[in-house]
Each structure stands twice: as structure tokens, then as C-alpha cells.
PDB file of C-alpha atoms in Angstrom:
ATOM      1  CA  UNK A   1      15.274 -19.026   4.938  1.00 34.00           C
ATOM      2  CA  UNK A   2      13.896 -22.344   6.177  1.00 36.00           C
ATOM      3  CA  UNK A   3      14.963 -25.956   5.643  1.00 32.00           C
ATOM      4  CA  UNK A   4      12.738 -26.295   2.590  1.00 39.00           C
ATOM      5  CA  UNK A   5      14.811 -23.582   0.900  1.00 43.00           C
ATOM      6  CA  UNK A   6      11.899 -21.144   0.696  1.00 51.00           C
ATOM      7  CA  UNK A   7      11.545 -17.657   2.074  1.00 54.00           C
ATOM      8  CA  UNK A   8       8.891 -17.468   4.780  1.00 52.00           C
ATOM      9  CA  UNK A   9       7.806 -14.430   6.793  1.00 57.00           C
ATOM     10  CA  UNK A  10       9.208 -14.396  10.314  1.00 56.00           C
ATOM     11  CA  UNK A  11       6.595 -14.343  13.048  1.00 54.00           C
ATOM     12  CA  UNK A  12       7.421 -11.348  15.203  1.00 56.00           C
ATOM     13  CA  UNK A  13       5.760  -9.178  17.764  1.00 56.00           C
ATOM     14  CA  UNK A  14       4.786  -5.731  16.518  1.00 51.00           C
ATOM     15  CA  UNK A  15       4.746  -3.117  19.256  1.00 55.00           C
ATOM     16  CA  UNK A  16       3.985   0.045  17.268  1.00 57.00           C
ATOM     17  CA  UNK A  17       1.283   2.163  18.892  1.00 71.00           C
ATOM     18  CA  UNK A  18      -1.915   3.011  17.004  1.00 76.00           C
ATOM     19  CA  UNK A  19      -2.733   6.716  17.000  1.00 81.00           C
ATOM     20  CA  UNK A  20      -6.241   8.140  16.901  1.00 89.00           C
ATOM     21  CA  UNK A  21      -7.063   9.787  13.579  1.00 93.00           C
ATOM     22  CA  UNK A  22      -9.835  11.439  11.595  1.00 96.00           C
ATOM     23  CA  UNK A  23     -10.448  11.961   7.907  1.00 97.00           C
ATOM     24  CA  UNK A  24      -9.674  15.305   6.351  1.00 95.00           C
ATOM     25  CA  UNK A  25     -11.731  17.040   3.654  1.00 93.00           C
ATOM     26  CA  UNK A  26      -9.268  15.823   1.007  1.00 94.00           C
ATOM     27  CA  UNK A  27     -10.524  12.303   1.610  1.00 97.00           C
ATOM     28  CA  UNK A  28     -13.228  13.258  -0.916  1.00 97.00           C
ATOM     29  CA  UNK A  29     -13.036  14.427  -4.504  1.00 96.00           C
ATOM     30  CA  UNK A  30     -14.870  17.729  -4.830  1.00 94.00           C
ATOM     31  CA  UNK A  31     -16.746  19.436  -7.632  1.00 94.00           C
ATOM     32  CA  UNK A  32     -17.253  22.826  -6.061  1.00 90.00           C
ATOM     33  CA  UNK A  33     -19.329  22.175  -2.938  1.00 90.00           C
ATOM     34  CA  UNK A  34     -20.471  18.778  -4.217  1.00 93.00           C
ATOM     35  CA  UNK A  35     -18.752  15.548  -3.235  1.00 95.00           C
ATOM     36  CA  UNK A  36     -17.824  13.841  -6.501  1.00 95.00           C
ATOM     37  CA  UNK A  37     -16.289  10.690  -5.042  1.00 96.00           C
ATOM     38  CA  UNK A  38     -13.609   9.204  -2.815  1.00 97.00           C
ATOM     39  CA  UNK A  39     -10.092  10.582  -3.248  1.00 97.00           C
ATOM     40  CA  UNK A  40      -8.255   7.290  -3.581  1.00 97.00           C
ATOM     41  CA  UNK A  41      -8.324   4.410  -6.033  1.00 96.00           C
ATOM     42  CA  UNK A  42      -8.482   0.810  -4.710  1.00 96.00           C
ATOM     43  CA  UNK A  43      -5.073  -0.083  -6.115  1.00 96.00           C
ATOM     44  CA  UNK A  44      -4.498  -3.210  -4.004  1.00 95.00           C
ATOM     45  CA  UNK A  45      -7.886  -4.595  -5.007  1.00 96.00           C
ATOM     46  CA  UNK A  46      -7.348  -4.035  -8.714  1.00 96.00           C
ATOM     47  CA  UNK A  47      -3.781  -5.327  -8.646  1.00 96.00           C
ATOM     48  CA  UNK A  48      -4.859  -8.531  -6.904  1.00 96.00           C
ATOM     49  CA  UNK A  49      -7.717  -9.039  -9.364  1.00 96.00           C
ATOM     50  CA  UNK A  50      -5.338  -8.521 -12.277  1.00 97.00           C
ATOM     51  CA  UNK A  51      -2.952 -11.109 -10.828  1.00 96.00           C
ATOM     52  CA  UNK A  52      -5.931 -13.490 -10.547  1.00 96.00           C
ATOM     53  CA  UNK A  53      -6.879 -12.698 -14.182  1.00 94.00           C
ATOM     54  CA  UNK A  54     -10.244 -11.367 -13.088  1.00 93.00           C
ATOM     55  CA  UNK A  55      -9.849  -7.628 -13.634  1.00 88.00           C
ATOM     56  CA  UNK A  56      -8.049  -4.840 -15.474  1.00 92.00           C
ATOM     57  CA  UNK A  57      -5.571  -2.337 -14.096  1.00 92.00           C
ATOM     58  CA  UNK A  58      -6.560   1.341 -13.756  1.00 88.00           C
ATOM     59  CA  UNK A  59      -5.386   4.096 -16.039  1.00 90.00           C
ATOM     60  CA  UNK A  60      -5.417   7.500 -14.330  1.00 90.00           C
ATOM     61  CA  UNK A  61      -3.278  10.119 -16.053  1.00 88.00           C
ATOM     62  CA  UNK A  62      -2.074  13.570 -15.124  1.00 86.00           C
ATOM     63  CA  UNK A  63      -4.871  15.021 -17.263  1.00 86.00           C
ATOM     64  CA  UNK A  64      -7.405  13.653 -14.751  1.00 85.00           C
ATOM     65  CA  UNK A  65      -5.836  15.835 -12.056  1.00 85.00           C
ATOM     66  CA  UNK A  66      -7.122  18.946 -13.812  1.00 85.00           C
ATOM     67  CA  UNK A  67     -10.723  17.787 -14.043  1.00 88.00           C
ATOM     68  CA  UNK A  68     -13.303  19.157 -11.635  1.00 88.00           C
ATOM     69  CA  UNK A  69     -14.160  16.328  -9.312  1.00 91.00           C
ATOM     70  CA  UNK A  70     -11.044  14.411 -10.362  1.00 93.00           C
ATOM     71  CA  UNK A  71      -8.467  12.763  -8.154  1.00 95.00           C
ATOM     72  CA  UNK A  72      -6.254  15.160  -6.206  1.00 94.00           C
ATOM     73  CA  UNK A  73      -4.437  12.466  -4.220  1.00 96.00           C
ATOM     74  CA  UNK A  74      -0.816  12.494  -5.466  1.00 95.00           C
ATOM     75  CA  UNK A  75      -0.308   8.876  -4.409  1.00 97.00           C
ATOM     76  CA  UNK A  76      -3.157   7.789  -6.683  1.00 96.00           C
ATOM     77  CA  UNK A  77      -1.169   8.928  -9.707  1.00 96.00           C
ATOM     78  CA  UNK A  78       2.066   7.470  -8.331  1.00 96.00           C
ATOM     79  CA  UNK A  79       0.297   4.213  -7.504  1.00 96.00           C
ATOM     80  CA  UNK A  80      -1.335   3.778 -10.908  1.00 96.00           C
ATOM     81  CA  UNK A  81       2.051   4.214 -12.596  1.00 96.00           C
ATOM     82  CA  UNK A  82       3.718   1.742 -10.224  1.00 96.00           C
ATOM     83  CA  UNK A  83       1.104  -1.017 -10.599  1.00 97.00           C
ATOM     84  CA  UNK A  84       1.297  -0.697 -14.379  1.00 97.00           C
ATOM     85  CA  UNK A  85       5.089  -0.955 -14.234  1.00 97.00           C
ATOM     86  CA  UNK A  86       4.907  -3.975 -11.920  1.00 97.00           C
ATOM     87  CA  UNK A  87       2.407  -5.674 -14.232  1.00 97.00           C
ATOM     88  CA  UNK A  88       4.925  -5.410 -17.080  1.00 97.00           C
ATOM     89  CA  UNK A  89       7.665  -6.843 -14.847  1.00 97.00           C
ATOM     90  CA  UNK A  90       5.433  -9.759 -13.768  1.00 97.00           C
ATOM     91  CA  UNK A  91       4.613 -10.571 -17.388  1.00 97.00           C
ATOM     92  CA  UNK A  92       8.285 -10.349 -18.388  1.00 97.00           C
ATOM     93  CA  UNK A  93       9.341 -12.504 -15.435  1.00 97.00           C
ATOM     94  CA  UNK A  94       6.843 -15.254 -16.220  1.00 96.00           C
ATOM     95  CA  UNK A  95       7.557 -15.191 -19.942  1.00 97.00           C
ATOM     96  CA  UNK A  96      11.335 -15.391 -19.485  1.00 96.00           C
ATOM     97  CA  UNK A  97      11.177 -18.074 -16.773  1.00 96.00           C
ATOM     98  CA  UNK A  98       8.835 -20.374 -18.690  1.00 96.00           C
ATOM     99  CA  UNK A  99       9.743 -19.891 -22.348  1.00 94.00           C
ATOM    100  CA  UNK A 100      12.883 -20.774 -24.288  1.00 93.00           C
ATOM    101  CA  UNK A 101      15.495 -18.137 -25.133  1.00 91.00           C
ATOM    102  CA  UNK A 102      17.607 -19.658 -27.906  1.00 91.00           C
ATOM    103  CA  UNK A 103      19.630 -16.471 -28.358  1.00 92.00           C
ATOM    104  CA  UNK A 104      20.737 -16.339 -24.694  1.00 93.00           C
ATOM    105  CA  UNK A 105      23.851 -17.987 -23.280  1.00 94.00           C
ATOM    106  CA  UNK A 106      24.578 -18.750 -19.606  1.00 94.00           C
ATOM    107  CA  UNK A 107      25.747 -15.210 -18.846  1.00 96.00           C
ATOM    108  CA  UNK A 108      22.708 -13.646 -20.531  1.00 95.00           C
ATOM    109  CA  UNK A 109      20.323 -15.861 -18.560  1.00 94.00           C
ATOM    110  CA  UNK A 110      21.955 -15.148 -15.207  1.00 94.00           C
ATOM    111  CA  UNK A 111      21.993 -11.383 -15.752  1.00 95.00           C
ATOM    112  CA  UNK A 112      18.347 -11.468 -16.863  1.00 95.00           C
ATOM    113  CA  UNK A 113      17.459 -13.530 -13.782  1.00 94.00           C
ATOM    114  CA  UNK A 114      19.034 -10.932 -11.501  1.00 92.00           C
ATOM    115  CA  UNK A 115      17.385  -8.034 -13.347  1.00 94.00           C
ATOM    116  CA  UNK A 116      13.880  -9.460 -13.253  1.00 96.00           C
ATOM    117  CA  UNK A 117      14.115 -10.715  -9.657  1.00 92.00           C
ATOM    118  CA  UNK A 118      15.383  -7.311  -8.500  1.00 90.00           C
ATOM    119  CA  UNK A 119      12.583  -5.515 -10.303  1.00 93.00           C
ATOM    120  CA  UNK A 120       9.973  -7.832  -8.743  1.00 94.00           C
ATOM    121  CA  UNK A 121      11.304  -7.036  -5.263  1.00 90.00           C
ATOM    122  CA  UNK A 122      11.653  -3.310  -5.841  1.00 88.00           C
ATOM    123  CA  UNK A 123       8.256  -2.740  -7.418  1.00 93.00           C
ATOM    124  CA  UNK A 124       6.302  -5.012  -5.058  1.00 91.00           C
ATOM    125  CA  UNK A 125       7.677  -3.101  -2.051  1.00 89.00           C
ATOM    126  CA  UNK A 126       7.011   0.243  -3.745  1.00 92.00           C
ATOM    127  CA  UNK A 127       3.426  -0.719  -4.583  1.00 95.00           C
ATOM    128  CA  UNK A 128       2.791  -1.629  -0.927  1.00 92.00           C
ATOM    129  CA  UNK A 129       4.262   1.711   0.132  1.00 93.00           C
ATOM    130  CA  UNK A 130       2.134   3.732  -2.258  1.00 96.00           C
ATOM    131  CA  UNK A 131      -1.082   1.872  -1.361  1.00 96.00           C
ATOM    132  CA  UNK A 132      -0.524   2.744   2.305  1.00 94.00           C
ATOM    133  CA  UNK A 133       0.434   6.362   1.590  1.00 97.00           C
ATOM    134  CA  UNK A 134      -2.597   6.851  -0.656  1.00 97.00           C
ATOM    135  CA  UNK A 135      -4.808   5.977   2.331  1.00 97.00           C
ATOM    136  CA  UNK A 136      -2.731   8.098   4.749  1.00 97.00           C
ATOM    137  CA  UNK A 137      -3.300  11.087   2.455  1.00 97.00           C
ATOM    138  CA  UNK A 138      -6.986  10.888   3.372  1.00 97.00           C
ATOM    139  CA  UNK A 139      -6.204  11.292   7.087  1.00 97.00           C
ATOM    140  CA  UNK A 140      -5.314  14.313   9.200  1.00 95.00           C
ATOM    141  CA  UNK A 141      -1.679  13.147   9.541  1.00 93.00           C
ATOM    142  CA  UNK A 142       0.618  15.757   7.949  1.00 93.00           C
ATOM    143  CA  UNK A 143       2.240  14.451   4.779  1.00 94.00           C
ATOM    144  CA  UNK A 144       5.675  15.366   6.121  1.00 92.00           C
ATOM    145  CA  UNK A 145       5.154  12.613   8.685  1.00 90.00           C
ATOM    146  CA  UNK A 146       5.087   9.762   6.148  1.00 93.00           C
ATOM    147  CA  UNK A 147       6.123  11.128   2.740  1.00 93.00           C
ATOM    148  CA  UNK A 148       9.719   9.863   2.928  1.00 91.00           C
ATOM    149  CA  UNK A 149       8.934   6.661   4.844  1.00 89.00           C
ATOM    150  CA  UNK A 150       9.937   3.383   3.218  1.00 86.00           C
ATOM    151  CA  UNK A 151       7.896   0.250   3.851  1.00 85.00           C
ATOM    152  CA  UNK A 152       9.784  -0.743   6.997  1.00 82.00           C
ATOM    153  CA  UNK A 153       9.173   2.630   8.654  1.00 84.00           C
ATOM    154  CA  UNK A 154       5.472   2.490   7.760  1.00 87.00           C
ATOM    155  CA  UNK A 155       5.277  -0.826   9.601  1.00 82.00           C
ATOM    156  CA  UNK A 156       7.003   0.481  12.717  1.00 78.00           C
ATOM    157  CA  UNK A 157       9.122   3.549  13.479  1.00 77.00           C
ATOM    158  CA  UNK A 158      10.033   5.783  16.466  1.00 73.00           C
ATOM    159  CA  UNK A 159       7.372   8.306  17.418  1.00 74.00           C
ATOM    160  CA  UNK A 160       8.514  11.720  16.091  1.00 70.00           C
ATOM    161  CA  UNK A 161       6.808  13.495  18.993  1.00 70.00           C
ATOM    162  CA  UNK A 162       8.903  11.687  21.598  1.00 68.00           C
ATOM    163  CA  UNK A 163      12.368  12.966  22.343  1.00 57.00           C
ATOM    164  CA  UNK A 164      15.094  10.914  23.935  1.00 59.00           C
ATOM    165  CA  UNK A 165      15.181  12.078  27.507  1.00 57.00           C
ATOM    166  CA  UNK A 166      17.466  10.716  30.204  1.00 52.00           C
ATOM    167  CA  UNK A 167      18.507   7.907  27.908  1.00 59.00           C
ATOM    168  CA  UNK A 168      14.947   6.667  27.338  1.00 66.00           C
ATOM    169  CA  UNK A 169      14.091   5.227  23.928  1.00 70.00           C
ATOM    170  CA  UNK A 170      10.918   6.718  22.362  1.00 69.00           C
ATOM    171  CA  UNK A 171       8.013   4.363  21.806  1.00 75.00           C
ATOM    172  CA  UNK A 172       7.278   3.145  18.290  1.00 78.00           C
ATOM    173  CA  UNK A 173       4.278   3.883  16.082  1.00 80.00           C
ATOM    174  CA  UNK A 174       2.816   1.774  13.287  1.00 83.00           C
ATOM    175  CA  UNK A 175       1.243   3.809  10.510  1.00 87.00           C
ATOM    176  CA  UNK A 176      -0.152   0.596   8.990  1.00 88.00           C
ATOM    177  CA  UNK A 177      -1.630  -0.537  12.297  1.00 87.00           C
ATOM    178  CA  UNK A 178      -2.980   2.955  12.883  1.00 90.00           C
ATOM    179  CA  UNK A 179      -4.931   2.805   9.603  1.00 94.00           C
ATOM    180  CA  UNK A 180      -6.230  -0.697  10.315  1.00 91.00           C
ATOM    181  CA  UNK A 181      -7.220  -0.162  13.966  1.00 91.00           C
ATOM    182  CA  UNK A 182     -10.599   1.652  13.555  1.00 93.00           C
ATOM    183  CA  UNK A 183     -11.840  -1.155  11.316  1.00 93.00           C
ATOM    184  CA  UNK A 184     -10.758  -3.927  13.705  1.00 90.00           C
ATOM    185  CA  UNK A 185      -8.185  -5.176  11.213  1.00 88.00           C
ATOM    186  CA  UNK A 186      -5.071  -4.409  13.228  1.00 79.00           C
ATOM    187  CA  UNK A 187      -4.759  -7.903  14.729  1.00 76.00           C
ATOM    188  CA  UNK A 188      -4.785  -9.662  11.372  1.00 80.00           C
ATOM    189  CA  UNK A 189      -2.304  -7.110  10.062  1.00 75.00           C
ATOM    190  CA  UNK A 190       0.029  -7.552  13.020  1.00 73.00           C
ATOM    191  CA  UNK A 191      -0.250 -11.362  13.025  1.00 64.00           C
ATOM    192  CA  UNK A 192      -0.019 -11.895   9.276  1.00 71.00           C
ATOM    193  CA  UNK A 193       0.049  -9.063   6.745  1.00 60.00           C
ATOM    194  CA  UNK A 194       2.853  -7.061   8.357  1.00 61.00           C
ATOM    195  CA  UNK A 195       5.043 -10.162   8.561  1.00 74.00           C
ATOM    196  CA  UNK A 196       4.680 -10.612   4.793  1.00 65.00           C
ATOM    197  CA  UNK A 197       5.410  -6.923   4.209  1.00 73.00           C
ATOM    198  CA  UNK A 198       8.436  -7.191   6.475  1.00 69.00           C
ATOM    199  CA  UNK A 199       9.728 -10.178   4.477  1.00 71.00           C
ATOM    200  CA  UNK A 200       9.424  -8.387   1.125  1.00 74.00           C
ATOM    201  CA  UNK A 201      11.002  -5.263   2.635  1.00 68.00           C
ATOM    202  CA  UNK A 202      13.961  -7.234   4.034  1.00 72.00           C
ATOM    203  CA  UNK A 203      14.482  -9.029   0.719  1.00 68.00           C
ATOM    204  CA  UNK A 204      14.357  -5.702  -1.105  1.00 66.00           C
ATOM    205  CA  UNK A 205      16.852  -4.116   1.297  1.00 64.00           C
ATOM    206  CA  UNK A 206      19.249  -7.065   1.338  1.00 61.00           C
ATOM    207  CA  UNK A 207      19.132  -8.129  -2.308  1.00 65.00           C
ATOM    208  CA  UNK A 208      17.755  -5.335  -4.470  1.00 58.00           C
ATOM    209  CA  UNK A 209      18.448  -1.962  -2.873  1.00 63.00           C
ATOM    210  CA  UNK A 210      21.420   0.315  -2.320  1.00 59.00           C
ATOM    211  CA  UNK A 211      24.652  -1.549  -3.159  1.00 55.00           C
ATOM    212  CA  UNK A 212      23.354  -5.024  -2.249  1.00 59.00           C
ATOM    213  CA  UNK A 213      22.539  -7.643  -4.863  1.00 66.00           C
ATOM    214  CA  UNK A 214      22.893 -11.390  -5.297  1.00 74.00           C
ATOM    215  CA  UNK A 215      26.181 -12.572  -6.797  1.00 72.00           C
ATOM    216  CA  UNK A 216      26.341 -13.955 -10.304  1.00 80.00           C
ATOM    217  CA  UNK A 217      26.092 -17.737 -10.420  1.00 88.00           C
ATOM    218  CA  UNK A 218      26.948 -18.802 -13.952  1.00 92.00           C
ATOM    219  CA  UNK A 219      25.336 -22.150 -14.804  1.00 92.00           C
ATOM    220  CA  UNK A 220      23.116 -23.456 -17.558  1.00 94.00           C
ATOM    221  CA  UNK A 221      20.401 -21.238 -19.012  1.00 94.00           C
ATOM    222  CA  UNK A 222      17.711 -23.576 -17.718  1.00 95.00           C
ATOM    223  CA  UNK A 223      19.114 -23.581 -14.178  1.00 95.00           C
ATOM    224  CA  UNK A 224      19.055 -19.771 -14.054  1.00 94.00           C
ATOM    225  CA  UNK A 225      15.505 -19.785 -15.386  1.00 96.00           C
ATOM    226  CA  UNK A 226      14.416 -22.389 -12.842  1.00 96.00           C
ATOM    227  CA  UNK A 227      15.786 -20.320  -9.973  1.00 93.00           C
ATOM    228  CA  UNK A 228      14.085 -17.208 -11.332  1.00 95.00           C
ATOM    229  CA  UNK A 229      10.749 -19.027 -11.505  1.00 97.00           C
ATOM    230  CA  UNK A 230      11.134 -20.392  -7.960  1.00 95.00           C
ATOM    231  CA  UNK A 231      12.298 -17.134  -6.323  1.00 92.00           C
ATOM    232  CA  UNK A 232       9.968 -14.901  -8.299  1.00 94.00           C
ATOM    233  CA  UNK A 233       6.936 -17.078  -7.575  1.00 94.00           C
ATOM    234  CA  UNK A 234       7.683 -16.956  -3.840  1.00 90.00           C
ATOM    235  CA  UNK A 235       7.910 -13.154  -3.871  1.00 91.00           C
ATOM    236  CA  UNK A 236       4.714 -12.803  -5.888  1.00 92.00           C
ATOM    237  CA  UNK A 237       2.857 -15.245  -3.625  1.00 91.00           C
ATOM    238  CA  UNK A 238       3.778 -13.169  -0.579  1.00 88.00           C
ATOM    239  CA  UNK A 239       2.922  -9.966  -2.453  1.00 91.00           C
ATOM    240  CA  UNK A 240      -0.470 -11.343  -3.491  1.00 92.00           C
ATOM    241  CA  UNK A 241      -1.192 -12.185   0.149  1.00 89.00           C
ATOM    242  CA  UNK A 242      -0.292  -8.639   1.204  1.00 88.00           C
ATOM    243  CA  UNK A 243      -2.624  -7.247  -1.423  1.00 93.00           C
ATOM    244  CA  UNK A 244      -5.473  -9.346  -0.021  1.00 91.00           C
ATOM    245  CA  UNK A 245      -5.059  -7.697   3.395  1.00 89.00           C
ATOM    246  CA  UNK A 246      -4.596  -4.214   1.937  1.00 93.00           C
ATOM    247  CA  UNK A 247      -7.684  -4.746  -0.223  1.00 95.00           C
ATOM    248  CA  UNK A 248      -9.747  -5.304   2.936  1.00 95.00           C
ATOM    249  CA  UNK A 249      -8.427  -2.054   4.418  1.00 95.00           C
ATOM    250  CA  UNK A 250      -9.162  -0.165   1.188  1.00 97.00           C
ATOM    251  CA  UNK A 251     -12.663  -1.621   1.109  1.00 97.00           C
ATOM    252  CA  UNK A 252     -13.450  -0.616   4.701  1.00 97.00           C
ATOM    253  CA  UNK A 253     -12.169   2.927   4.179  1.00 97.00           C
ATOM    254  CA  UNK A 254     -13.970   3.303   0.856  1.00 97.00           C
ATOM    255  CA  UNK A 255     -17.327   2.117   2.260  1.00 97.00           C
ATOM    256  CA  UNK A 256     -16.876   4.227   5.385  1.00 97.00           C
ATOM    257  CA  UNK A 257     -16.191   7.374   3.374  1.00 97.00           C
ATOM    258  CA  UNK A 258     -19.029   6.622   0.946  1.00 97.00           C
ATOM    259  CA  UNK A 259     -21.529   6.451   3.837  1.00 96.00           C
ATOM    260  CA  UNK A 260     -20.185   9.650   5.368  1.00 95.00           C
ATOM    261  CA  UNK A 261     -20.224  11.340   1.975  1.00 95.00           C
ATOM    262  CA  UNK A 262     -23.902  10.464   1.477  1.00 95.00           C
ATOM    263  CA  UNK A 263     -24.742  11.977   4.871  1.00 93.00           C
ATOM    264  CA  UNK A 264     -22.808  15.161   4.097  1.00 93.00           C
ATOM    265  CA  UNK A 265     -24.515  15.434   0.708  1.00 93.00           C
ATOM    266  CA  UNK A 266     -27.929  15.194   2.352  1.00 93.00           C
ATOM    267  CA  UNK A 267     -27.021  17.991   4.786  1.00 93.00           C
ATOM    268  CA  UNK A 268     -25.987  20.192   1.859  1.00 91.00           C
ATOM    269  CA  UNK A 269     -29.150  19.431  -0.107  1.00 93.00           C
ATOM    270  CA  UNK A 270     -31.238  20.197   2.989  1.00 92.00           C
ATOM    271  CA  UNK A 271     -29.743  23.680   3.128  1.00 91.00           C
ATOM    272  CA  UNK A 272     -26.962  23.487   5.712  1.00 90.00           C
ATOM    273  CA  UNK A 273     -24.908  26.683   5.157  1.00 88.00           C
ATOM    274  CA  UNK A 274     -21.211  26.343   4.260  1.00 83.00           C
ATOM    275  CA  UNK A 275     -20.032  27.980   7.482  1.00 81.00           C
ATOM    276  CA  UNK A 276     -21.568  25.123   9.476  1.00 83.00           C
ATOM    277  CA  UNK A 277     -19.997  22.339   7.438  1.00 84.00           C
ATOM    278  CA  UNK A 278     -17.036  21.778   9.710  1.00 83.00           C
ATOM    279  CA  UNK A 279     -17.331  18.044  10.206  1.00 87.00           C
ATOM    280  CA  UNK A 280     -15.303  15.712  12.371  1.00 90.00           C
ATOM    281  CA  UNK A 281     -15.206  12.429  10.495  1.00 94.00           C
ATOM    282  CA  UNK A 282     -14.056   9.554  12.706  1.00 95.00           C
ATOM    283  CA  UNK A 283     -13.197   6.333  10.845  1.00 95.00           C
ATOM    284  CA  UNK A 284     -15.349   3.357  11.663  1.00 94.00           C
ATOM    285  CA  UNK A 285     -17.963   5.428  13.491  1.00 93.00           C
ATOM    286  CA  UNK A 286     -21.335   6.414  12.090  1.00 91.00           C
ATOM    287  CA  UNK A 287     -21.444  10.102  11.206  1.00 87.00           C
ATOM    288  CA  UNK A 288     -24.256  11.994  12.948  1.00 82.00           C
ATOM    289  CA  UNK A 289     -24.145  15.746  12.467  1.00 79.00           C
ATOM    290  CA  UNK A 290     -24.523  17.645  15.701  1.00 73.00           C
ATOM    291  CA  UNK A 291     -23.355  14.740  17.875  1.00 57.00           C
ATOM    292  CA  UNK A 292     -20.912  15.254  20.711  1.00 48.00           C
ATOM    293  CA  UNK A 293     -18.130  13.802  18.595  1.00 49.00           C
ATOM    294  CA  UNK A 294     -18.904  16.199  15.769  1.00 53.00           C
ATOM    295  CA  UNK A 295     -18.760  19.222  18.078  1.00 46.00           C
ATOM    296  CA  UNK A 296     -15.390  18.343  19.596  1.00 46.00           C
TER     297      UNK A 296
END
């Protein structure tokens, strides 16, 4: 908290290492041997556009999972549900904070303020988590590595391969920085986006998770509404900024996979047999079949 009474992200140094990674076949949606599309939905992009009133939110249901060529990324389905839930919370927050509630007394208004503010914090952090995990699902990292990670651990956590030996502390790894690194986005993430994610995560952990919550502060209905509008707007402003960075990462990965998918499709159409389609897809690098990188 700063002197102006607003929450601002703390500038900190992020030391998490960035691991080398490749895409796995599940980065694509498949219809038999044919690539049908990319196996993630640009959730951050669509959520930001919806918040800017320039786009609609996606609807991907469990029925789509059964379709040939449909999404098989579990975090796509989780993410679609979460962004739709958050959109309802944002609408409810804005409506309650800006419109009159003649049937509510001071206690009603304060409880509603706490409920809506908590839901904004919880769902904004969860949406960030699922956006990151949806992209990680397209990499060769085993899901057990990140499945149970909360947002803070995705930003920076101890390397699971390092054991404490002779009292040494294992180095840290950033899964977010690791995703951003091949596209030369890691610096802007570490100097901006991750600070905003860290702020939302700390607010969630200190005010809206586990047993922690703000205390009731019974005052007039309008005072509770004014605080809700102020606090909720600050959280959503930080969240919107995070989405802008995550949208860039989604866009780079989507374009990268689309180019690689076109090259793989051409190899298939030109008669490359299935037994030779063991590709090594390195993010951010042009795919050339038969190159030294592909043979490694």
C-alpha cells in the first residue's frame, strides 16, 4: 500500500531460471493424421477484449471434447468456465457498486462488498493460473510438474530436480519466464507483468484465501459501495494489465504453432510416412525438417 492509498505492484527482482523446452504433439488438435488446429484457446486475449467491450467470451463445452479435431487441452475447458464466471462477477461488482440498493441496510452492503471483492480476487488469480497452465500443457513439461501450482509458484518456485545438499538451497525456476523466454518476452514479464501477478496473488492470499479475509466495517451503504468500487477497480486494472502481457504470449505461441503446423501438413501431403514424423518443435525457431535440431 502506498501513500495514495492504492495497491501498487512491488518492483522486485525475479531470479527464477528459464528452462529449455519444446512443444509436444498435443500442442495441436488432431483429426486422425491431420492437424485440425492449435490445442489452446486465446483466453487472455478474449477476456481482455470483453473487458474493453470489443469482443465476446468463448463457449467451449464438454461436448466439444468428444469431437474429432476438438480441443483436448483440459485447461481450455477449465479456463472457459473460469472466464465466464469472472465475467459474471465483474458485471455484478460494477452493478452493485454503481447502482442504488434500496432494500439493503449497512450490514447487507458491507457483506456484499466483501463477497464481491473476494470473488474478484479469487477468480482473477485463477484465470491467470489457468491461462498459464493451458500454454504449459502444449510443452514437454510433465503435467505433474505444474498441475497443483498456484499463481505464486508459477512465477517462481524451487527447482524440483535440485535436492538440498550440504545445506545448499536449490535454485528457483519460473514457469512463466520459461514460457516467455523463447519469444523474447521474459524481460517485460519480469519487469512488469509478474509484478502485477504477484500483487494479485498476494492480495488473494492475504484477503481472500484460506482463513484470511478483511474485517467487517459497518458504515453507510454508500461508503461500503464506494470502497468496493475503488478496491475492485484497482484489482481489475491490474488484472487487465496482466491479460495484455499474457495475450502477447498467447499470440506468439499461437502464430509459432500455426507456422509449424503448416510445415508439418505440407510434409504429410508430400508423402512423408508416419514413421518419419518424429518432429522436434522448438519454440521461436523456424521448423525445417531434417535440420540438425530436428534430428537431435
